[in-house]
Amino acid sequence: RVRIAPNLPPLAENAVGSERLLKQRGALRLVFLSRISPMKNLRGALRALTTVTVPTTLDIYGMIEDRDYWSACERLIQQMPAHVRVRYRSVVQPEEVITVLSGYDAFLLPSLGENFGHVILEALLAGCPLLISDRTPWRDLAAQGIGFDLPLGQPARFGEAIEQFAAMDNAEFRTWSQRARQAGLRYCHNEDLARTVREVLITAIG
């Protein structure tokens, strides 16, 4: 018999996002927070940014695991149009992730694949709508009004989604942000998660 334990959410005391900043119409503050390695596809995120026509910032957080890959990303950053600003910030401690994400409008992660994506859940809890690939379990985001899960084979779709978010005023974007946080909280408050994990562990130890 094979039983799979679901992923548990962050501890309740760490699952509270900070007060959201006002969203300015016609601009967007994006955040990428993950390991800097080919699998997380920062380079794909940067390529998407070269297609946008609105003022956009991207702050990058995460450990640089692959120096050659990061060098390639730096070359792309140097080629950004004048209205796009990209900065590498720092590594973030686990207990600070949700607070950091709360300072941005949307979370950008065109990952090549995730079996869960804890940082995606943390972005939801921070009230950050998602701009992610369709290679994670987090799907049908547009139908829920919490973001977009987009095909990597159509990179222009990421630029279009960025511009769609940028065009929103604070009131409209706040609705998306609130729905994102509610989706994260629904996952965290699912009592079946802990019960299923407990049952799997009890079965495993016999």
PDB file of C-alpha atoms in Angstrom, residues 21-152:
ATOM      1  CA  LEU A  21       0.664  48.816   0.479  1.00  0.00           C
ATOM      2  CA  LEU A  22      -1.520  50.859  -1.878  1.00  0.00           C
ATOM      3  CA  LYS A  23      -1.488  49.603  -5.458  1.00  0.00           C
ATOM      4  CA  GLN A  24      -0.766  52.314  -8.035  1.00  0.00           C
ATOM      5  CA  ARG A  25      -2.657  52.079 -11.333  1.00  0.00           C
ATOM      6  CA  GLY A  26      -0.352  51.681 -14.308  1.00  0.00           C
ATOM      7  CA  ALA A  27       2.581  50.151 -12.419  1.00  0.00           C
ATOM      8  CA  LEU A  28       3.407  46.895 -10.658  1.00  0.00           C
ATOM      9  CA  ARG A  29       5.741  45.730  -7.882  1.00  0.00           C
ATOM     10  CA  LEU A  30       6.732  42.093  -8.446  1.00  0.00           C
ATOM     11  CA  VAL A  31       8.685  39.757  -6.214  1.00  0.00           C
ATOM     12  CA  PHE A  32      10.615  36.570  -7.012  1.00  0.00           C
ATOM     13  CA  LEU A  33      11.507  34.591  -3.888  1.00  0.00           C
ATOM     14  CA  SER A  34      13.105  31.201  -4.401  1.00  0.00           C
ATOM     15  CA  ARG A  35      16.397  29.448  -4.961  1.00  0.00           C
ATOM     16  CA  ILE A  36      18.271  30.947  -7.894  1.00  0.00           C
ATOM     17  CA  SER A  37      18.689  27.866 -10.032  1.00  0.00           C
ATOM     18  CA  PRO A  38      17.468  26.749 -13.469  1.00  0.00           C
ATOM     19  CA  MET A  39      14.472  24.860 -12.032  1.00  0.00           C
ATOM     20  CA  LYS A  40      12.971  28.041 -10.567  1.00  0.00           C
ATOM     21  CA  ASN A  41      13.335  29.762 -13.944  1.00  0.00           C
ATOM     22  CA  LEU A  42      14.314  33.271 -12.941  1.00  0.00           C
ATOM     23  CA  ARG A  43      15.605  33.709 -16.476  1.00  0.00           C
ATOM     24  CA  GLY A  44      12.096  33.058 -17.789  1.00  0.00           C
ATOM     25  CA  ALA A  45      10.743  35.687 -15.420  1.00  0.00           C
ATOM     26  CA  LEU A  46      13.292  38.201 -16.679  1.00  0.00           C
ATOM     27  CA  ARG A  47      12.499  37.452 -20.300  1.00  0.00           C
ATOM     28  CA  ALA A  48       8.833  38.121 -19.604  1.00  0.00           C
ATOM     29  CA  LEU A  49       9.741  41.505 -18.159  1.00  0.00           C
ATOM     30  CA  THR A  50      11.461  42.547 -21.380  1.00  0.00           C
ATOM     31  CA  THR A  51       8.029  42.458 -23.082  1.00  0.00           C
ATOM     32  CA  VAL A  52       6.099  44.736 -20.702  1.00  0.00           C
ATOM     33  CA  THR A  53       5.376  48.349 -21.570  1.00  0.00           C
ATOM     34  CA  VAL A  54       4.435  49.675 -18.112  1.00  0.00           C
ATOM     35  CA  PRO A  55       6.629  50.734 -15.164  1.00  0.00           C
ATOM     36  CA  THR A  56       7.489  47.500 -13.356  1.00  0.00           C
ATOM     37  CA  THR A  57       9.864  46.571 -10.562  1.00  0.00           C
ATOM     38  CA  LEU A  58      11.071  43.081  -9.688  1.00  0.00           C
ATOM     39  CA  ASP A  59      12.898  42.402  -6.442  1.00  0.00           C
ATOM     40  CA  ILE A  60      14.716  39.069  -6.279  1.00  0.00           C
ATOM     41  CA  TYR A  61      15.223  37.187  -3.023  1.00  0.00           C
ATOM     42  CA  GLY A  62      16.915  33.832  -2.616  1.00  0.00           C
ATOM     43  CA  MET A  63      20.135  31.893  -2.331  1.00  0.00           C
ATOM     44  CA  ILE A  64      22.298  31.918  -5.455  1.00  0.00           C
ATOM     45  CA  GLU A  65      22.874  28.190  -5.923  1.00  0.00           C
ATOM     46  CA  ASP A  66      24.122  28.288  -9.520  1.00  0.00           C
ATOM     47  CA  ARG A  67      26.630  31.062 -10.168  1.00  0.00           C
ATOM     48  CA  ASP A  68      26.761  30.508 -13.932  1.00  0.00           C
ATOM     49  CA  TYR A  69      22.984  30.672 -14.127  1.00  0.00           C
ATOM     50  CA  TRP A  70      22.967  33.863 -12.066  1.00  0.00           C
ATOM     51  CA  SER A  71      25.562  35.403 -14.385  1.00  0.00           C
ATOM     52  CA  ALA A  72      23.239  34.724 -17.321  1.00  0.00           C
ATOM     53  CA  CYS A  73      20.402  36.367 -15.371  1.00  0.00           C
ATOM     54  CA  GLU A  74      22.574  39.402 -14.654  1.00  0.00           C
ATOM     55  CA  ARG A  75      23.195  39.835 -18.365  1.00  0.00           C
ATOM     56  CA  LEU A  76      19.432  39.884 -18.947  1.00  0.00           C
ATOM     57  CA  ILE A  77      18.963  42.390 -16.128  1.00  0.00           C
ATOM     58  CA  GLN A  78      21.440  44.733 -17.805  1.00  0.00           C
ATOM     59  CA  GLN A  79      19.328  44.632 -20.981  1.00  0.00           C
ATOM     60  CA  MET A  80      16.050  45.642 -19.329  1.00  0.00           C
ATOM     61  CA  PRO A  81      14.135  48.589 -20.799  1.00  0.00           C
ATOM     62  CA  ALA A  82      14.330  51.836 -18.833  1.00  0.00           C
ATOM     63  CA  HIS A  83      10.842  51.430 -17.322  1.00  0.00           C
ATOM     64  CA  VAL A  84      11.705  48.056 -15.766  1.00  0.00           C
ATOM     65  CA  ARG A  85      13.830  47.963 -12.604  1.00  0.00           C
ATOM     66  CA  VAL A  86      15.265  44.678 -11.322  1.00  0.00           C
ATOM     67  CA  ARG A  87      17.187  44.337  -8.052  1.00  0.00           C
ATOM     68  CA  TYR A  88      18.720  41.446  -6.170  1.00  0.00           C
ATOM     69  CA  ARG A  89      17.925  41.957  -2.489  1.00  0.00           C
ATOM     70  CA  SER A  90      18.949  39.170  -0.110  1.00  0.00           C
ATOM     71  CA  VAL A  91      18.287  35.745   1.329  1.00  0.00           C
ATOM     72  CA  VAL A  92      15.149  35.672   3.507  1.00  0.00           C
ATOM     73  CA  GLN A  93      14.820  33.656   6.715  1.00  0.00           C
ATOM     74  CA  PRO A  94      11.842  31.252   6.685  1.00  0.00           C
ATOM     75  CA  GLU A  95       9.972  33.103   9.417  1.00  0.00           C
ATOM     76  CA  GLU A  96      10.254  36.371   7.454  1.00  0.00           C
ATOM     77  CA  VAL A  97       8.997  35.152   4.074  1.00  0.00           C
ATOM     78  CA  ILE A  98       5.329  36.126   4.426  1.00  0.00           C
ATOM     79  CA  THR A  99       6.199  39.553   5.827  1.00  0.00           C
ATOM     80  CA  VAL A 100       8.573  40.246   2.920  1.00  0.00           C
ATOM     81  CA  LEU A 101       6.039  39.076   0.332  1.00  0.00           C
ATOM     82  CA  SER A 102       3.412  41.357   1.867  1.00  0.00           C
ATOM     83  CA  GLY A 103       5.365  44.345   0.591  1.00  0.00           C
ATOM     84  CA  TYR A 104       4.686  43.551  -3.078  1.00  0.00           C
ATOM     85  CA  ASP A 105       1.755  43.497  -5.454  1.00  0.00           C
ATOM     86  CA  ALA A 106       2.230  40.069  -7.041  1.00  0.00           C
ATOM     87  CA  PHE A 107       4.432  36.977  -6.848  1.00  0.00           C
ATOM     88  CA  LEU A 108       6.284  35.886 -10.006  1.00  0.00           C
ATOM     89  CA  LEU A 109       7.575  32.299 -10.241  1.00  0.00           C
ATOM     90  CA  PRO A 110       7.539  30.643 -13.704  1.00  0.00           C
ATOM     91  CA  SER A 111       8.976  27.441 -12.221  1.00  0.00           C
ATOM     92  CA  LEU A 112       9.833  24.477 -14.428  1.00  0.00           C
ATOM     93  CA  GLY A 113       8.051  22.265 -11.906  1.00  0.00           C
ATOM     94  CA  GLU A 114       6.908  22.010  -8.286  1.00  0.00           C
ATOM     95  CA  ASN A 115       5.451  19.047  -6.416  1.00  0.00           C
ATOM     96  CA  PHE A 116       3.835  21.558  -4.046  1.00  0.00           C
ATOM     97  CA  GLY A 117       5.530  24.950  -3.771  1.00  0.00           C
ATOM     98  CA  HIS A 118       5.463  26.132  -0.162  1.00  0.00           C
ATOM     99  CA  VAL A 119       6.441  29.649  -1.184  1.00  0.00           C
ATOM    100  CA  ILE A 120       3.358  29.758  -3.428  1.00  0.00           C
ATOM    101  CA  LEU A 121       1.170  29.113  -0.394  1.00  0.00           C
ATOM    102  CA  GLU A 122       3.115  31.737   1.548  1.00  0.00           C
ATOM    103  CA  ALA A 123       2.523  34.237  -1.257  1.00  0.00           C
ATOM    104  CA  LEU A 124      -1.211  33.595  -1.028  1.00  0.00           C
ATOM    105  CA  LEU A 125      -1.118  34.098   2.732  1.00  0.00           C
ATOM    106  CA  ALA A 126       0.699  37.384   2.149  1.00  0.00           C
ATOM    107  CA  GLY A 127      -2.131  38.505  -0.131  1.00  0.00           C
ATOM    108  CA  CYS A 128       0.082  38.343  -3.234  1.00  0.00           C
ATOM    109  CA  PRO A 129      -1.775  37.164  -6.350  1.00  0.00           C
ATOM    110  CA  LEU A 130       0.233  34.627  -8.311  1.00  0.00           C
ATOM    111  CA  LEU A 131       1.986  34.718 -11.683  1.00  0.00           C
ATOM    112  CA  ILE A 132       3.262  31.160 -11.937  1.00  0.00           C
ATOM    113  CA  SER A 133       3.691  28.387 -14.490  1.00  0.00           C
ATOM    114  CA  ASP A 134       1.176  25.654 -15.124  1.00  0.00           C
ATOM    115  CA  ARG A 135       3.636  23.052 -13.795  1.00  0.00           C
ATOM    116  CA  THR A 136       2.588  23.159 -10.141  1.00  0.00           C
ATOM    117  CA  PRO A 137      -0.443  21.782  -8.258  1.00  0.00           C
ATOM    118  CA  TRP A 138      -1.798  25.337  -7.965  1.00  0.00           C
ATOM    119  CA  ARG A 139      -4.092  25.504 -10.981  1.00  0.00           C
ATOM    120  CA  ASP A 140      -7.174  27.327 -12.295  1.00  0.00           C
ATOM    121  CA  LEU A 141      -6.030  30.499 -10.566  1.00  0.00           C
ATOM    122  CA  ALA A 142      -7.757  32.915 -12.945  1.00  0.00           C
ATOM    123  CA  ALA A 143     -11.114  31.207 -12.354  1.00  0.00           C
ATOM    124  CA  GLN A 144     -10.599  31.757  -8.624  1.00  0.00           C
ATOM    125  CA  GLY A 145      -9.504  35.350  -9.152  1.00  0.00           C
ATOM    126  CA  ILE A 146      -6.199  34.815  -7.327  1.00  0.00           C
ATOM    127  CA  GLY A 147      -3.672  34.886 -10.164  1.00  0.00           C
ATOM    128  CA  PHE A 148      -2.594  33.144 -13.359  1.00  0.00           C
ATOM    129  CA  ASP A 149      -0.996  29.752 -14.041  1.00  0.00           C
ATOM    130  CA  LEU A 150       0.519  30.115 -17.493  1.00  0.00           C
ATOM    131  CA  PRO A 151       2.234  27.826 -20.017  1.00  0.00           C
ATOM    132  CA  LEU A 152       5.984  28.244 -20.246  1.00  0.00           C
TER     133      LEU A 152
END
